[in-house]
Amino acid sequence: MINKTEAEEQQYLSHIIDRLDVACVAVDENVARTFKELNEQKAYLYEHKTGMDAAEKASVKQAVNMQAISGEAVVAYKERLRKLMKSPYFGRFDFRQNDQKKASPIYVGIHSYFDEEENKTLIHDWRAPVSGMFYDFEPGDAYFNSPSGTKTGVIERKRQYRIKDGIMEMMLESDLYIRDEVLQKELSRSADDKMKNIVATIQRDQNAIIRNETSPVLIIQGVAGSGKTSIALHRIAFLLYRYKETLTSRDIMIISPNKVFSDYISNVLPELGEENIPEMEMEQLAERILAKKFRFKGFFDQVNRLLERHEPDFIERIAFKSTSEFLDKLASYTDWLKRDRLVEHDIAVRFKVIPGRYLRERFHAHTHLPLLRRHQAIATDVLNMVKRNFGYDLRAGEKKDIRTAVKKMMGSDNLRILYQEFYDWLDRPDMFRYASGSTYEYADLFPLLYLKMQLEGAESYQQVKHLIVDEMQDYSAVQYAVLARLFPCNKTILGDANQHVNPYSSTTSADIAGVFPGSESVSLNKSYRSTLEITNFTLRISPRVDVETVERYGEEPEILSFGNTADENRAILGKVRAFLASDYHTLGILCKTQKQASVLHSYLERHGISAHLLTPGSSTLNAGVLIASAHLAKGLEFDQVIVPHTDEQNYKTDVDRSMLYIACTRAMHRLTLTHTGKRTGLICD
């Protein structure tokens, strides 16, 4: 038997769906009418194109364009209604303002719905000011900030629902305990190949980050599984709602670690009714600014080299170029060039002399110009002075000689030479090596880019009004200095210092805050992804991580030992077949290196397993069995994870520890490690 309260809610849900259905019919009629009028206007324009003057043509074309825009808006509105019909709302709270005698029920959903017949909002968008109380308060005193001021009152009741395809699957009276229960049920579900929206389970600390409107640069340090990327995307959805008149999806950009991660998060904003935002990888950004004139190794190549062999000199070069001190030295070098690059001397023009001091004066007069473009302005000044003071009408060859002399005083304008001379200036020529031929090591890419921007100038991305930077720990101080110059806009920067794939060039939130004065840093220490058993196991790999776990229990992680690789591979094959027969959706087999992933992928394919091998060139993520290096799996999550070859030879360095930690923290429900011979010592007993 269902009780009366549930019956009333079921009845109300039916009423809401009926109202939404009526609204959909009205929208269909509106769309049909709009497109009929649009076609009529187009026909009129075609039939009378010879008889209309320019003003009348422009007027009709404008009307056609406005009609088309209106039609697109109506179609988008119908799409929102269609989504609401499947799941109109997920929460309700009854709020009584202090000046009112009766509480009003507020239903919270993914979109708002105002019913014209009832003349009221039946569903409130989760981003609306009043809806913030659903996330921030339990029954009792509450308030929200409305456009007309702060409204105070009391929440008398809270409920949560799960509605799927118009059917109410769950309704719970909500207090703190019940909210945890709802969260537990959501966390216990299987992982998909796309990140989902979390509007029904946003926690109070997450809500504060999402609705932060005051921080020009917000830095989010979040442990593995804390939902930081999802929170950043919901923050963007909130800002698009809050500033809909001045901010669109096209005004936002995300710096993404790779294309697969971009595909993984591609579902979130459309689910929330927003368009996906433009994305770019750091290396793509560098290629654009450098105009593809320089060859360089990528970040994946750098990490792979660190994993496959131990090279102290290579490690030293990476570490040397990753710090804020290195950035300071690079800035000092560019300042020195801008201040002292000109080695002036007198220039003889026929029987007259242009003194060197005049050239230095003009050199400093043009500090507003990039250094490597300054010689042109100085030469022009000299030519004008010659004509003005000496009355000479110089021949083309004489003008060329003056320009050549000025340029020679400025020294080389070759960026390659200037960059290499930087290490001589530092008295550290050993810190620069080409990777091969004229190909730069990845650690040199952004210092080179920084130097180019300082000496040649670079157009900033003025059209971008908000920048998101994910995996913040994998970018150096120089890279953040480049981003600060290219993107003079508000920023949301997020990551986890414990998940660096290269410990020699990683940064913390404190390091990043030093690049962005006035920034605000927040921490998310609660992990929602993994079971308590898996989270506790990962602390045996990185014991210094400060993490608070959600008490969701499951199986203890397995560590399986084998006498030879053949037996280890057969065991992995058995685990894969068991997964395929289970109710789980995703299995990640995460190896230390790309080479190991490729070998294991070939083995499974030979035994009839269809698995997706993730490579640096991959652009999509699919459910099922995925094989990848831990580096490429960053940011992803899986129902089950298998980490092969966890022996003492394969996992032994600081970089290896990072890879092992990242691999294990991808697991939601089940984790298995396998090894042949002696187990790695990176897992504490």
XYZ file of C-alpha atoms in Angstrom:
685
model
C 0.000 0.000 0.000
C 1.254 3.446 -0.839
C 0.492 6.109 1.696
C -1.534 9.221 1.029
C 1.504 11.483 0.631
C 2.970 9.293 -2.083
C -0.406 9.129 -3.817
C -0.619 12.910 -3.812
C 2.845 13.159 -5.260
C 2.020 10.632 -7.953
C -1.079 12.634 -8.796
C 0.893 15.883 -8.901
C 3.505 14.306 -11.189
C 0.732 13.263 -13.580
C -0.625 16.803 -13.488
C 2.799 18.288 -14.291
C 3.342 15.889 -17.185
C -0.122 16.770 -18.534
C 0.756 20.478 -18.377
C 4.058 19.825 -20.130
C 2.254 17.804 -22.791
C -0.159 20.685 -23.398
C 2.812 23.048 -23.650
C 4.468 20.746 -26.210
C 1.330 20.759 -28.369
C 1.239 24.561 -28.200
C 4.908 24.680 -29.179
C 4.272 22.385 -32.158
C 1.514 24.713 -33.323
C 3.816 27.687 -32.831
C 6.627 26.013 -34.786
C 4.269 25.117 -37.659
C 2.952 28.681 -37.741
C 6.450 30.170 -37.582
C 7.800 28.085 -40.433
C 4.707 28.723 -42.526
C 5.226 32.473 -42.110
C 8.927 32.048 -42.815
C 8.261 30.214 -46.071
C 5.679 32.821 -47.081
C 8.173 35.621 -46.498
C 10.854 33.786 -48.482
C 8.396 33.236 -51.352
C 7.402 36.904 -51.276
C 11.039 37.946 -51.377
C 11.688 35.685 -54.364
C 8.569 36.726 -56.300
C 9.126 40.460 -55.807
C 12.929 40.598 -55.912
C 12.917 42.736 -59.055
C 10.211 45.150 -57.909
C 11.546 46.016 -54.460
C 14.004 48.750 -53.691
C 17.083 48.094 -51.509
C 15.437 49.315 -48.289
C 12.392 47.068 -48.741
C 14.605 44.070 -49.556
C 16.680 44.684 -46.439
C 13.519 44.978 -44.338
C 12.076 41.683 -45.617
C 15.434 39.897 -45.193
C 15.670 41.151 -41.622
C 12.145 39.890 -40.937
C 13.075 36.482 -42.385
C 16.194 36.311 -40.210
C 14.290 37.296 -37.070
C 11.620 34.707 -37.849
C 14.302 32.028 -38.281
C 15.945 32.959 -34.970
C 12.558 32.871 -33.258
C 11.862 29.457 -34.755
C 15.181 28.094 -33.491
C 14.422 29.389 -29.988
C 11.017 27.684 -30.022
C 12.585 24.395 -31.146
C 15.143 24.634 -28.311
C 12.308 25.321 -25.847
C 10.475 22.207 -27.031
C 13.621 20.149 -26.477
C 13.710 21.368 -22.866
C 10.035 20.454 -22.447
C 10.729 17.002 -23.875
C 13.481 16.428 -21.321
C 11.237 17.657 -18.507
C 8.488 15.230 -19.485
C 10.882 12.343 -18.866
C 12.058 13.707 -15.507
C 10.342 16.966 -14.512
C 12.102 17.437 -11.170
C 14.303 15.696 -8.634
C 13.628 17.670 -5.460
C 11.105 19.679 -3.525
C 11.264 21.874 -0.471
C 8.533 23.855 1.229
C 9.745 27.347 2.086
C 7.863 29.824 4.256
C 9.188 33.359 4.229
C 9.157 35.174 7.555
C 6.397 37.502 6.384
C 4.171 34.668 5.187
C 1.793 32.365 7.058
C 1.976 29.450 4.644
C 4.876 27.647 3.030
C 5.118 27.363 -0.749
C 6.372 24.147 -2.367
C 9.386 24.689 -4.623
C 9.998 21.880 -7.131
C 13.552 21.817 -8.471
C 14.439 20.387 -11.875
C 17.036 20.561 -14.586
C 15.066 23.354 -16.300
C 12.387 25.792 -15.219
C 8.788 25.674 -16.428
C 6.346 28.560 -16.169
C 2.742 27.559 -16.827
C 0.794 30.377 -18.433
C -2.607 28.952 -17.539
C -1.746 28.667 -13.842
C 0.375 31.843 -14.088
C 3.203 30.510 -11.966
C 6.498 28.670 -12.121
C 5.758 24.989 -11.543
C 9.396 23.862 -11.822
C 12.403 25.942 -10.814
C 15.735 25.628 -12.608
C 18.396 24.147 -10.304
C 20.511 27.247 -10.977
C 17.860 29.743 -9.878
C 18.646 31.685 -6.669
C 15.750 30.103 -4.774
C 16.879 26.585 -5.766
C 20.204 27.088 -4.000
C 18.409 26.429 -0.703
C 17.783 22.838 -1.800
C 21.518 22.210 -1.690
C 22.529 24.463 1.183
C 19.942 23.863 3.908
C 18.185 21.084 5.770
C 14.694 21.696 7.266
C 14.907 24.765 9.495
C 16.055 28.347 9.052
C 17.118 29.216 5.518
C 17.601 32.125 3.139
C 18.423 32.988 -0.438
C 19.600 36.073 -2.279
C 17.029 37.277 -4.790
C 17.364 40.225 -7.209
C 15.289 42.281 -4.748
C 17.376 41.336 -1.717
C 17.883 38.539 0.802
C 14.775 36.479 1.603
C 14.762 34.709 4.974
C 12.431 32.052 6.269
C 12.038 28.398 7.199
C 12.221 25.184 5.180
C 9.426 22.995 6.538
C 9.887 19.917 4.346
C 12.314 18.432 1.847
C 11.804 15.561 -0.544
C 13.876 13.848 -3.187
C 12.655 11.898 -6.174
C 13.925 9.683 -8.906
C 11.690 10.035 -11.964
C 12.510 8.146 -15.142
C 10.457 8.277 -18.344
C 7.660 10.004 -16.455
C 7.457 7.311 -13.762
C 8.340 7.997 -10.132
C 10.753 5.264 -9.070
C 11.612 6.721 -5.670
C 10.403 9.366 -3.235
C 12.068 10.066 0.085
C 11.492 12.563 2.842
C 14.888 14.229 2.913
C 17.067 14.977 5.880
C 20.844 14.750 5.995
C 20.805 10.977 6.510
C 18.390 10.359 3.663
C 20.353 12.637 1.352
C 23.414 10.473 2.012
C 21.298 7.415 1.221
C 20.244 8.903 -2.112
C 23.857 9.764 -2.857
C 24.896 6.194 -2.012
C 22.357 4.817 -4.471
C 23.613 7.102 -7.210
C 27.243 6.208 -6.515
C 26.461 2.501 -6.583
C 25.265 2.671 -10.172
C 27.446 1.475 -13.030
C 29.762 3.835 -14.861
C 28.970 4.963 -18.392
C 31.273 6.020 -21.206
C 30.157 9.623 -20.661
C 30.199 11.818 -17.581
C 26.683 12.597 -16.324
C 25.217 15.660 -14.689
C 25.055 15.588 -10.874
C 22.312 18.152 -10.258
C 20.320 15.767 -8.054
C 23.235 15.030 -5.714
C 25.240 18.262 -5.536
C 26.652 18.638 -2.035
C 26.837 21.866 -0.049
C 30.573 22.475 -0.543
C 30.237 21.705 -4.247
C 27.298 24.095 -4.560
C 29.352 26.931 -3.072
C 31.993 26.421 -5.782
C 29.423 26.148 -8.572
C 27.702 29.416 -7.557
C 30.876 31.391 -6.868
C 30.537 34.683 -8.754
C 33.186 36.746 -6.991
C 36.517 35.035 -7.727
C 38.207 36.149 -10.971
C 40.422 33.062 -10.749
C 39.082 30.073 -8.813
C 41.585 27.274 -8.139
C 40.061 23.921 -7.159
C 42.299 21.321 -5.560
C 40.278 18.105 -5.458
C 41.299 14.573 -4.556
C 40.660 11.708 -6.970
C 36.925 11.106 -7.283
C 35.884 14.399 -5.683
C 33.917 15.400 -8.788
C 36.013 18.483 -9.527
C 35.651 18.304 -13.310
C 31.910 17.776 -13.068
C 31.690 20.678 -10.636
C 33.626 22.924 -13.028
C 31.219 22.076 -15.856
C 28.194 22.696 -13.624
C 29.812 25.980 -12.628
C 29.941 26.942 -16.301
C 26.277 25.949 -16.714
C 25.438 28.166 -13.720
C 27.387 31.130 -15.121
C 25.680 30.713 -18.520
C 22.317 30.837 -16.729
C 23.268 33.699 -14.423
C 24.758 35.884 -17.170
C 22.677 34.692 -20.119
C 22.481 38.214 -21.558
C 26.257 38.636 -21.847
C 27.758 35.123 -21.803
C 27.322 32.272 -24.274
C 28.991 28.894 -24.715
C 31.123 30.396 -27.496
C 32.628 32.828 -24.968
C 34.126 29.997 -22.890
C 37.062 27.708 -23.560
C 38.436 24.640 -21.825
C 42.072 23.564 -21.871
C 41.622 19.799 -21.996
C 44.289 17.104 -21.433
C 43.332 15.077 -24.542
C 40.556 14.370 -27.045
C 39.274 11.278 -25.242
C 38.729 13.285 -22.067
C 36.896 15.885 -24.154
C 34.608 13.146 -25.471
C 34.074 11.810 -21.943
C 32.787 15.156 -20.627
C 30.876 16.081 -23.803
C 27.511 14.956 -22.422
C 27.318 17.155 -19.338
C 26.506 20.602 -20.726
C 23.984 19.339 -23.328
C 22.210 17.415 -20.540
C 21.982 20.720 -18.691
C 20.506 22.438 -21.728
C 23.686 24.259 -22.774
C 25.828 23.960 -25.879
C 29.242 22.347 -25.581
C 32.086 24.805 -25.232
C 35.187 25.076 -27.455
C 38.125 22.989 -26.294
C 41.844 23.027 -26.978
C 44.835 21.032 -25.808
C 47.922 22.851 -24.522
C 50.005 21.596 -27.439
C 47.419 22.816 -29.950
C 47.622 26.238 -28.321
C 51.413 26.235 -28.665
C 51.232 25.148 -32.313
C 48.900 28.032 -33.125
C 51.104 30.675 -31.517
C 54.309 29.235 -32.976
C 52.598 28.918 -36.377
C 53.926 25.346 -36.668
C 57.435 26.685 -37.368
C 59.032 24.665 -34.566
C 59.031 20.908 -34.061
C 58.692 19.618 -30.518
C 58.025 16.476 -28.532
C 54.646 16.262 -26.813
C 53.827 15.793 -23.145
C 52.877 12.162 -23.769
C 56.313 11.548 -25.298
C 57.991 13.163 -22.291
C 56.097 11.002 -19.799
C 56.630 7.856 -21.852
C 60.375 8.512 -21.934
C 60.430 8.962 -18.159
C 58.569 5.667 -17.725
C 60.706 3.619 -20.085
C 64.179 4.662 -18.940
C 65.872 6.548 -16.126
C 67.927 9.514 -17.398
C 69.144 11.828 -14.625
C 70.181 14.599 -17.070
C 66.760 14.524 -18.753
C 65.016 14.650 -15.374
C 67.209 17.571 -14.271
C 66.327 19.587 -17.384
C 62.608 19.018 -16.815
C 62.753 19.927 -13.127
C 64.923 22.994 -13.807
C 62.361 24.466 -16.235
C 59.237 23.777 -14.204
C 59.630 26.138 -11.250
C 58.539 29.700 -10.571
C 62.242 30.548 -10.071
C 62.907 29.519 -13.680
C 60.028 31.726 -14.795
C 61.571 34.628 -12.878
C 64.910 34.048 -14.642
C 63.232 33.884 -18.038
C 61.391 37.132 -17.283
C 64.668 38.754 -16.186
C 66.304 37.656 -19.437
C 63.532 39.189 -21.548
C 63.727 42.396 -19.469
C 67.488 42.499 -20.064
C 66.993 42.055 -23.796
C 64.372 44.805 -23.894
C 66.623 47.116 -21.889
C 70.134 46.378 -23.201
C 69.783 44.479 -26.465
C 70.830 47.486 -28.567
C 74.624 47.847 -28.894
C 74.626 51.348 -30.316
C 77.307 53.159 -32.345
C 77.434 56.208 -34.580
C 76.123 55.961 -38.131
C 77.763 58.022 -40.888
C 75.346 59.431 -43.458
C 77.331 61.101 -46.252
C 79.198 63.840 -44.359
C 77.024 63.777 -41.261
C 76.931 61.514 -38.165
C 73.942 60.049 -36.362
C 75.224 59.669 -32.774
C 74.781 56.375 -30.995
C 73.115 58.106 -28.066
C 70.262 59.150 -30.387
C 69.763 55.520 -31.396
C 69.617 54.439 -27.751
C 67.143 57.222 -27.019
C 64.883 55.985 -29.836
C 65.369 52.385 -28.659
C 63.888 53.282 -25.258
C 61.238 55.523 -26.814
C 59.677 52.469 -28.463
C 59.374 50.186 -25.454
C 55.667 49.870 -26.281
C 56.665 47.765 -29.290
C 57.813 44.128 -29.123
C 61.610 44.030 -29.065
C 62.043 42.167 -32.345
C 59.887 44.714 -34.163
C 61.536 47.747 -32.615
C 64.398 48.114 -35.123
C 61.926 49.066 -37.869
C 60.597 52.004 -35.842
C 64.133 53.120 -34.890
C 65.262 53.049 -38.521
C 62.213 55.091 -39.536
C 63.061 57.659 -36.837
C 66.639 57.897 -38.154
C 65.476 58.398 -41.745
C 63.031 61.097 -40.664
C 65.725 62.833 -38.610
C 68.161 62.800 -41.552
C 65.591 64.402 -43.836
C 64.464 66.887 -41.158
C 67.893 67.987 -39.835
C 70.170 67.433 -42.824
C 67.762 67.893 -45.706
C 69.107 64.770 -47.432
C 66.905 62.978 -49.929
C 68.454 59.546 -49.423
C 68.671 56.994 -52.189
C 67.109 53.525 -51.765
C 70.526 51.943 -51.163
C 71.379 54.453 -48.419
C 68.053 53.825 -46.684
C 68.699 50.094 -46.821
C 72.182 50.581 -45.312
C 70.697 52.519 -42.365
C 68.051 49.872 -41.749
C 70.699 47.133 -41.932
C 72.973 48.995 -39.490
C 70.163 49.482 -36.964
C 69.089 45.854 -37.221
C 72.688 44.705 -36.722
C 72.923 46.757 -33.515
C 69.900 44.832 -32.240
C 71.681 41.500 -32.681
C 70.048 38.339 -33.933
C 66.269 38.248 -34.226
C 66.258 34.479 -34.622
C 64.120 33.069 -31.831
C 66.032 29.777 -31.792
C 69.318 31.611 -31.217
C 67.853 33.949 -28.602
C 66.386 30.999 -26.709
C 69.637 29.057 -26.733
C 71.548 32.194 -25.672
C 69.270 32.366 -22.622
C 71.035 29.320 -21.165
C 74.426 30.906 -21.845
C 73.153 34.049 -20.097
C 72.222 31.825 -17.135
C 75.628 30.153 -17.322
C 73.756 26.851 -17.640
C 74.285 25.746 -21.272
C 73.904 22.141 -20.063
C 70.182 22.784 -19.476
C 69.424 22.968 -23.200
C 69.420 19.937 -25.480
C 67.470 19.199 -28.631
C 65.471 15.966 -28.439
C 66.680 15.079 -31.934
C 67.825 17.175 -34.870
C 66.055 20.528 -34.477
C 63.155 19.053 -32.468
C 62.697 20.593 -29.024
C 62.101 18.671 -25.826
C 58.643 19.272 -24.383
C 60.146 21.099 -21.393
C 61.408 23.786 -23.810
C 58.126 24.317 -25.635
C 56.486 26.856 -23.350
C 59.648 28.734 -22.343
C 60.227 29.188 -26.086
C 56.603 30.295 -26.515
C 56.921 32.707 -23.571
C 60.038 34.235 -25.148
C 58.295 34.617 -28.506
C 55.321 36.361 -26.893
C 57.578 38.723 -24.958
C 59.856 39.601 -27.880
C 57.494 39.410 -30.867
C 54.105 39.915 -29.238
C 51.018 37.714 -29.569
C 47.317 38.367 -29.957
C 45.348 37.432 -26.855
C 42.084 35.516 -26.970
C 39.937 38.548 -26.185
C 36.756 36.743 -27.238
C 37.163 34.218 -24.417
C 35.427 35.486 -21.282
C 36.014 32.419 -19.084
C 38.768 29.818 -19.287
C 38.699 26.371 -17.679
C 42.011 24.597 -17.117
C 41.754 20.935 -16.135
C 44.548 18.716 -14.771
C 46.226 21.850 -13.400
C 49.012 19.900 -11.680
C 50.545 18.900 -15.023
C 51.345 22.447 -16.125
C 54.431 24.443 -15.138
C 54.757 28.019 -13.903
C 55.821 29.114 -17.406
C 52.715 27.531 -18.917
C 50.505 29.449 -16.496
C 52.346 32.670 -17.340
C 51.559 31.993 -21.015
C 47.886 31.356 -20.210
C 47.708 34.537 -18.132
C 49.007 36.536 -21.110
C 46.819 34.876 -23.748
C 43.608 34.743 -21.709
C 43.042 37.969 -19.724
C 39.680 36.694 -18.465
C 38.135 34.933 -15.484
C 39.342 31.391 -14.944
C 38.414 28.136 -13.217
C 41.545 26.026 -12.690
C 41.233 22.520 -11.278
C 43.213 19.390 -10.614
C 44.882 17.245 -7.988
C 48.508 17.618 -6.911
C 48.507 13.900 -6.012
C 47.736 12.854 -9.604
C 50.703 14.327 -11.425
C 51.945 12.132 -14.251
C 55.343 13.813 -14.056
C 56.440 14.653 -10.500
C 59.411 16.629 -11.824
C 57.273 19.341 -13.412
C 54.080 19.338 -11.361
C 52.546 22.329 -9.606
C 50.294 22.820 -6.599
C 47.394 25.204 -6.090
C 49.764 27.447 -4.086
C 52.208 27.593 -7.033
C 49.394 28.552 -9.390
C 48.010 31.165 -7.016
C 51.411 32.863 -7.182
C 50.918 33.439 -10.924
C 47.395 34.858 -10.486
C 47.229 37.563 -7.788
C 43.750 37.870 -6.304
C 42.857 34.252 -6.992
C 40.899 32.101 -4.534
C 41.780 28.493 -3.727
C 39.343 25.864 -2.473
C 39.844 22.218 -1.555
C 37.616 19.190 -2.097
C 38.792 16.341 0.114
C 35.790 14.011 -0.046
C 36.009 11.242 -2.641
C 32.767 9.883 -4.117
C 34.095 7.564 -6.815
C 35.528 4.498 -5.116
C 34.368 2.179 -2.378
C 35.915 2.623 1.047
C 38.043 -0.482 0.489
C 39.492 0.816 -2.790
C 40.163 4.291 -1.374
C 41.956 2.836 1.643
C 44.036 0.682 -0.693
C 45.146 3.704 -2.740
C 46.388 5.304 0.480
C 48.872 2.457 0.715
C 50.394 3.830 -2.501
C 50.198 7.561 -1.638
C 49.788 7.696 2.148
C 50.131 11.501 2.341
C 46.857 12.129 0.513
C 44.320 13.870 2.742
C 41.049 12.252 1.702
C 37.644 11.840 3.321
C 35.693 8.873 2.017
C 32.000 8.297 1.512
C 31.148 5.143 3.431
C 30.190 2.983 0.490
C 31.403 -0.559 1.001
C 32.440 -3.215 -1.496
C 35.008 -5.897 -2.209
C 38.594 -5.689 -1.018
C 41.009 -5.069 -3.913
C 42.786 -8.199 -5.135
C 46.531 -8.573 -5.649
C 47.162 -11.726 -7.666
C 50.661 -13.209 -7.939
C 51.825 -15.531 -10.731
C 54.907 -17.540 -11.540
C 55.136 -16.444 -15.180
C 53.687 -13.906 -17.604
C 51.634 -16.522 -19.474
C 49.708 -17.392 -16.312
C 49.244 -13.689 -15.532
C 47.815 -13.026 -18.991
C 45.447 -16.012 -18.741
C 44.171 -14.702 -15.397
C 43.540 -11.263 -16.910
C 41.683 -12.943 -19.777
C 39.509 -14.772 -17.235
C 38.749 -11.516 -15.412
C 37.736 -9.875 -18.697
C 35.379 -12.726 -19.575
C 33.832 -12.536 -16.098
C 33.290 -8.811 -16.577
C 31.568 -9.365 -19.930
C 29.151 -11.744 -18.225
C 28.420 -9.264 -15.410
C 26.064 -6.287 -15.103
C 28.933 -3.800 -15.090
C 29.370 -1.503 -18.091
C 33.022 -0.457 -18.104
C 36.346 -2.198 -17.466
C 39.638 -0.362 -17.629
C 42.856 -2.370 -18.033
C 45.444 0.246 -17.152
C 49.116 -0.397 -17.877
C 52.165 1.657 -16.995
C 53.264 2.325 -20.581
C 51.659 2.494 -24.005
C 53.863 -0.353 -25.194
C 52.570 -2.656 -22.421
C 48.986 -1.645 -23.255
C 49.512 -2.488 -26.942
C 50.989 -5.917 -26.148
C 48.113 -6.827 -23.824
C 45.559 -5.551 -26.327
C 46.999 -7.844 -29.006
C 46.873 -10.803 -26.593
C 43.195 -10.249 -25.774
C 42.286 -9.716 -29.435
C 43.923 -13.058 -30.316
C 41.673 -14.674 -27.738
C 38.471 -13.217 -29.116
C 38.085 -10.204 -26.827
C 36.937 -7.015 -28.515
C 38.704 -4.274 -26.589
C 39.321 -0.619 -27.322
C 42.984 0.452 -27.188
C 43.415 4.059 -26.137
C 46.242 5.898 -27.928
C 47.386 9.546 -27.965
C 45.423 9.936 -31.216
C 42.150 8.500 -29.876
C 39.172 10.843 -29.852
C 36.273 8.758 -28.512
C 35.533 6.660 -25.461
C 33.264 3.630 -25.566
C 31.705 1.418 -22.921
C 33.027 -2.121 -22.544
C 36.683 -3.135 -22.245
C 39.260 -0.373 -22.576
C 43.035 -0.818 -22.479
C 45.225 2.222 -21.890
C 48.248 3.620 -20.170
C 47.426 5.205 -16.821
C 48.493 8.562 -18.272
C 45.725 8.531 -20.901
C 43.127 7.263 -18.408
C 43.451 10.315 -16.157
C 40.091 11.874 -15.369
C 38.158 8.750 -16.418
C 36.419 6.219 -14.182
C 35.439 2.573 -14.607
C 33.260 0.049 -12.811
C 36.228 -2.314 -12.677
C 39.952 -1.745 -13.094
C 42.731 -4.264 -13.690
C 46.320 -3.067 -13.253
C 48.737 -5.604 -14.801
C 52.485 -6.108 -14.232
C 52.651 -4.572 -10.752
C 56.023 -6.172 -10.028
C 59.075 -4.546 -8.470
C 60.857 -4.083 -11.795
C 57.949 -2.380 -13.535
C 56.869 -0.082 -10.683
C 59.792 1.344 -8.732
C 60.338 5.100 -9.360
C 58.464 8.232 -8.281
C 56.912 8.468 -11.754
C 55.841 4.822 -11.467
C 54.182 5.589 -8.124
C 52.157 8.367 -9.745
C 51.025 6.018 -12.516
C 50.045 3.289 -10.079
C 48.071 5.725 -7.920
C 46.252 7.172 -10.933
C 45.410 3.700 -12.269
C 43.991 2.443 -8.975
C 41.934 5.575 -8.281
C 40.015 5.062 -11.562
C 38.112 2.106 -10.028
C 34.575 2.592 -8.709
C 33.526 -0.877 -7.549
C 36.234 -3.487 -8.147
C 40.047 -3.336 -8.360
C 42.480 -6.108 -9.294
C 46.280 -5.917 -9.501
C 48.360 -8.696 -11.062
C 52.089 -9.346 -11.092
C 54.685 -11.959 -11.972
C 57.526 -12.446 -9.520
C 57.960 -10.101 -6.577
C 55.283 -7.452 -5.979
C 56.227 -3.787 -6.240
C 57.444 -2.167 -3.057
C 55.384 0.959 -3.807
C 52.378 -0.660 -2.095
C 52.854 -0.411 1.656
C 51.753 -3.340 3.818
